[in-house]
Amino acid sequence: MRTANIGRGRLLFAVPTALAGVALAWLLATPDGPSPTAAVRVLAVGLGATVFGLAAWQWLQRDERRPALDAGLLWRTLAAAAGAWTLAECVLVVLEAAETEGRSHFAVAPGTVVDFVRVVGAGRLGAVTVACTALVTLIAAVAYRRSLPWPAAPVLALTGLALIARPIGGHMSQQTLGSLLDAAHVLAAATWFGMLTALALTARSRGAWASLLPRYSTIAWRCVWVLAATGLINAAVRLGGIAPLVTTGYGRVVLAKVVALAGLLAAGWWLRRTWVGPAAAHRIDADASLRRAVGESATMAVAFGLAAALATTA
């Protein structure tokens, strides 16, 4: 158990790899961006994706008599992750308010934040996000503390709304179906990353990995194709041609995302052959599956860093 807890602690390696993705985007895009808020944004999105993944597993096993994942552990982990997500979103709102007013990120007055939330569209979307994440935290905490059979669908819906609130008001919101494409892109990415990190946090036995990893693998491949298709359309509309891929900061970050996605696809294909099948056949123990999940999550976090930076790149 001690070894497993240490392994789960290594999920924190996803933080520096996500920040490395932001740093890479900064090198590629300067002076077009990204905003300094991208560093906080990627932490918020990563936590949000994890909450989404936990809620998704809770929902998927709603009718199972003997669920592979303990419901109490799912709610407890979800409450903790959602609480951290709420904090990150609050910090992000403050930083965005300071940036909008041209003030120091460390010397923003409360009135500036209130005005940002009340008047500016991005501020209102930020407030909606915070409200959703706080409500998810409360529901999960109560469900865990009182051992309530709370349905996961409302939590999953609230989490999804919180994840897409900012993106649907971004670059693509002025285009036909732009917001819908952005929402699909974000939710596909959250499912791909979040369901794996959720497994790493809550799967305690070889049997759990054997039961759930093949299901995750099937869902993940579908998400990858949605992610690739929506990302391609978004980039084509935003850039309007081939030349901007190398002549603009935005285009160069898009290229980096394409390379990252290709690398993750190759890694996913290899893991599907060497991990998913053997795990389903109970030939890999829980600790070995945990190590692979942690490594894959940390690698995927680089792409999340690039995506968070891209959202604030001109």
XYZ file of C-alpha atoms in Angstrom:
314
model
C 0.000 0.000 0.000
C 2.845 2.381 0.823
C 4.401 1.723 -2.594
C 1.062 2.388 -4.297
C 0.619 5.673 -2.417
C 4.091 6.774 -3.500
C 3.169 5.849 -7.072
C 0.015 7.950 -6.928
C 2.031 10.824 -5.516
C 4.088 10.714 -8.685
C 1.037 11.980 -10.549
C 2.295 15.365 -9.358
C 4.976 15.014 -12.039
C 2.186 16.065 -14.392
C 2.471 19.582 -12.938
C 6.035 20.316 -14.128
C 5.401 18.605 -17.464
C 2.273 20.716 -17.991
C 4.252 23.848 -17.140
C 6.953 22.660 -19.547
C 4.283 22.649 -22.251
C 3.400 26.245 -21.376
C 7.082 27.216 -21.443
C 7.536 25.594 -24.857
C 4.541 27.517 -26.181
C 6.026 30.738 -24.803
C 9.291 30.072 -26.657
C 7.416 29.357 -29.882
C 4.881 32.188 -29.700
C 6.768 35.172 -28.250
C 5.903 38.035 -28.698
C 2.347 36.982 -29.624
C 1.758 35.306 -26.283
C 0.827 33.340 -24.299
C -0.523 35.226 -21.314
C 1.177 34.591 -17.949
C -2.203 33.289 -16.772
C -1.643 30.179 -18.916
C 0.426 28.632 -16.107
C -2.552 28.759 -13.738
C -5.005 27.896 -16.495
C -3.287 24.582 -17.249
C -3.374 23.589 -13.573
C -7.081 24.425 -13.429
C -7.821 22.486 -16.618
C -5.815 19.477 -15.438
C -7.677 19.383 -12.130
C -10.978 19.880 -13.932
C -10.247 17.019 -16.305
C -9.432 14.773 -13.340
C -12.726 15.678 -11.657
C -14.522 14.983 -14.938
C -12.822 11.595 -15.180
C -13.750 10.668 -11.609
C -17.377 11.656 -12.206
C -17.390 9.718 -15.475
C -16.261 6.503 -13.766
C -18.824 7.035 -11.016
C -21.511 7.375 -13.677
C -20.327 4.433 -15.800
C -20.517 2.002 -12.885
C -23.837 3.322 -11.568
C -25.763 0.081 -12.275
C -23.037 -2.404 -11.358
C -23.691 -4.612 -8.344
C -19.979 -4.937 -7.597
C -18.287 -1.844 -8.989
C -14.557 -2.119 -9.630
C -13.959 1.283 -8.036
C -15.119 2.033 -4.503
C -17.831 4.713 -4.606
C -16.706 6.272 -1.327
C -13.136 6.582 -2.556
C -14.359 8.136 -5.804
C -16.414 10.752 -3.949
C -13.593 11.534 -1.519
C -11.035 11.934 -4.295
C -13.501 13.935 -6.363
C -14.198 16.321 -3.483
C -10.483 16.929 -2.896
C -9.719 17.469 -6.586
C -12.749 19.719 -7.056
C -11.736 21.804 -4.051
C -8.269 22.322 -5.509
C -9.852 23.128 -8.871
C -12.092 25.758 -7.279
C -9.065 27.404 -5.685
C -7.197 27.426 -9.011
C -10.195 28.960 -10.777
C -10.460 31.697 -8.133
C -6.784 32.543 -8.607
C -7.301 32.587 -12.372
C -10.192 35.055 -12.085
C -8.040 37.385 -9.975
C -5.134 37.179 -12.429
C -7.405 37.805 -15.408
C -8.935 40.806 -13.649
C -5.479 42.246 -13.009
C -4.441 41.608 -16.609
C -7.571 43.290 -17.962
C -6.890 46.400 -15.878
C -3.175 46.382 -16.686
C -2.291 46.021 -13.018
C 0.280 43.881 -11.251
C -0.914 40.315 -10.722
C 0.128 40.661 -7.071
C -1.502 44.016 -6.326
C -5.067 43.801 -7.598
C -7.783 45.441 -5.504
C -10.951 43.507 -4.575
C -13.026 46.143 -6.356
C -11.170 45.439 -9.585
C -12.086 41.761 -9.348
C -15.732 42.574 -8.580
C -15.955 44.919 -11.567
C -14.291 42.320 -13.792
C -16.830 39.672 -12.798
C -19.762 42.081 -13.064
C -18.932 43.857 -16.333
C -16.502 41.837 -18.453
C -17.688 38.742 -20.329
C -14.593 36.736 -19.417
C -15.154 37.642 -15.778
C -18.741 36.434 -15.838
C -17.653 33.159 -17.428
C -15.005 32.832 -14.734
C -17.633 33.375 -12.048
C -19.856 30.689 -13.597
C -16.902 28.314 -13.591
C -16.131 28.982 -9.924
C -19.797 28.524 -8.974
C -19.949 25.170 -10.768
C -16.709 23.872 -9.269
C -17.719 24.962 -5.773
C -21.068 23.190 -6.126
C -19.343 20.023 -7.358
C -17.035 20.172 -4.330
C -19.991 20.520 -1.963
C -21.981 17.683 -3.529
C -19.007 15.313 -3.534
C -18.080 16.151 0.059
C -21.636 15.583 1.311
C -21.978 12.359 -0.703
C -18.754 11.053 0.839
C -19.329 12.190 4.424
C -22.890 10.863 4.576
C -22.338 7.834 2.318
C -25.196 8.984 0.113
C -25.979 7.211 -3.182
C -25.882 10.546 -4.986
C -26.347 10.225 -8.773
C -23.199 11.083 -10.689
C -24.956 12.556 -13.745
C -25.542 16.056 -12.247
C -21.926 16.202 -11.061
C -20.706 15.132 -14.493
C -22.887 17.793 -16.138
C -21.724 20.556 -13.784
C -18.101 19.567 -14.299
C -18.521 19.584 -18.071
C -20.155 23.023 -17.927
C -17.288 24.377 -15.831
C -14.737 22.994 -18.291
C -16.345 24.515 -21.387
C -17.486 27.863 -19.934
C -14.309 29.748 -20.848
C -13.443 27.995 -24.144
C -16.866 28.583 -25.734
C -16.301 32.313 -25.292
C -12.830 32.190 -26.874
C -11.344 32.453 -30.369
C -13.975 30.351 -32.131
C -17.112 31.799 -30.539
C -17.676 34.180 -33.475
C -17.625 31.350 -36.039
C -20.546 29.170 -37.100
C -20.593 26.133 -34.794
C -17.342 27.439 -33.286
C -18.503 27.133 -29.694
C -19.808 23.615 -30.326
C -16.464 22.553 -31.812
C -14.594 24.063 -28.866
C -16.865 22.296 -26.379
C -16.350 18.939 -28.112
C -12.584 19.516 -28.221
C -12.355 20.352 -24.525
C -14.584 17.505 -23.348
C -12.747 14.958 -25.507
C -9.417 16.082 -24.041
C -10.830 16.022 -20.503
C -12.182 12.505 -20.978
C -8.920 11.215 -22.453
C -6.722 12.656 -19.703
C -9.134 12.693 -16.793
C -10.363 9.117 -16.918
C -6.783 7.843 -16.878
C -5.723 10.033 -13.951
C -8.913 8.996 -12.165
C -7.946 5.342 -12.586
C -4.461 6.072 -11.291
C -5.959 7.708 -8.204
C -8.635 5.133 -7.387
C -7.887 1.710 -8.954
C -6.541 -0.371 -6.074
C -6.429 -3.909 -7.445
C -5.345 -5.952 -10.435
C -9.004 -6.815 -10.997
C -9.999 -3.152 -11.220
C -7.364 -2.493 -13.872
C -8.357 -5.665 -15.741
C -11.993 -4.590 -15.799
C -11.658 -0.881 -16.498
C -8.494 -0.356 -18.531
C -9.937 -1.947 -21.713
C -13.032 0.249 -21.351
C -10.856 3.301 -20.946
C -8.769 2.334 -23.968
C -11.850 2.141 -26.197
C -13.180 5.476 -24.956
C -9.752 7.110 -25.250
C -9.295 6.203 -28.912
C -12.681 7.687 -29.765
C -11.787 10.845 -27.872
C -8.498 11.154 -29.745
C -10.256 11.227 -33.104
C -12.767 13.820 -31.879
C -9.867 15.835 -30.500
C -7.913 15.643 -33.758
C -10.892 16.488 -35.983
C -12.112 19.458 -33.946
C -8.573 20.755 -33.454
C -7.899 20.588 -37.194
C -11.075 22.507 -38.018
C -10.404 25.113 -35.328
C -6.841 25.666 -36.538
C -7.880 25.872 -40.198
C -10.537 28.490 -39.470
C -8.306 30.477 -37.134
C -5.203 30.500 -39.367
C -6.850 30.632 -42.782
C -3.911 29.062 -44.608
C -0.666 27.095 -44.451
C 1.840 29.955 -44.177
C 0.588 31.191 -40.760
C 1.594 27.817 -39.294
C 5.200 29.018 -39.354
C 4.861 32.798 -39.577
C 2.677 33.317 -36.495
C 3.133 32.379 -32.858
C -0.317 30.803 -32.810
C 0.538 28.636 -35.806
C 3.807 27.444 -34.314
C 2.056 26.373 -31.116
C -0.543 24.548 -33.223
C 2.294 22.675 -34.945
C 3.738 21.762 -31.557
C 0.327 20.418 -30.510
C 0.163 18.319 -33.678
C 3.592 16.843 -32.945
C 2.595 16.173 -29.330
C -0.641 14.493 -30.400
C 1.218 12.321 -32.919
C 3.653 11.259 -30.206
C 0.812 10.456 -27.822
C -0.947 8.438 -30.514
C 2.201 6.387 -31.070
C 2.614 5.881 -27.322
C -1.050 4.935 -27.005
C -0.744 2.345 -29.771
C 2.296 0.828 -28.067
C 0.630 0.790 -24.644
C -2.483 -0.788 -26.111
C -0.311 -3.692 -27.277
C 1.941 -4.023 -24.236
C -0.301 -2.938 -21.369
C -4.040 -3.071 -22.045
C -4.154 -6.673 -23.266
C -1.914 -8.121 -20.542
C -3.716 -6.097 -17.861
C -7.089 -7.377 -19.068
C -5.707 -10.917 -18.799
C -4.508 -10.262 -15.213
C -0.865 -10.636 -16.265
C 0.179 -7.209 -14.926
C -0.149 -6.295 -11.262
C -1.778 -3.104 -9.994
C 1.513 -1.343 -9.190
C 2.828 -1.881 -12.719
C -0.404 -0.536 -14.209
C -0.209 2.445 -11.882
C 3.330 3.252 -13.036
C 2.266 3.159 -16.672
C -0.775 5.337 -16.000
C 1.321 7.907 -14.138
C 3.893 8.028 -16.935
C 1.245 8.408 -19.626
C -0.586 11.117 -17.647
C 2.607 13.120 -17.138
C 3.349 12.905 -20.858
C -0.174 13.954 -21.817
C 0.154 16.962 -19.523
C 2.667 18.501 -21.953
C -0.080 18.689 -24.583
C -2.396 20.232 -21.982
C 0.229 22.903 -21.341
C 0.434 23.697 -25.046
C -3.365 23.872 -25.270
C -3.678 26.186 -22.263
C -1.044 28.479 -23.723
C -2.689 28.423 -27.152
C -5.947 29.683 -25.625
C -4.193 32.927 -24.615
C -1.981 33.360 -27.690
C -2.902 36.068 -30.185
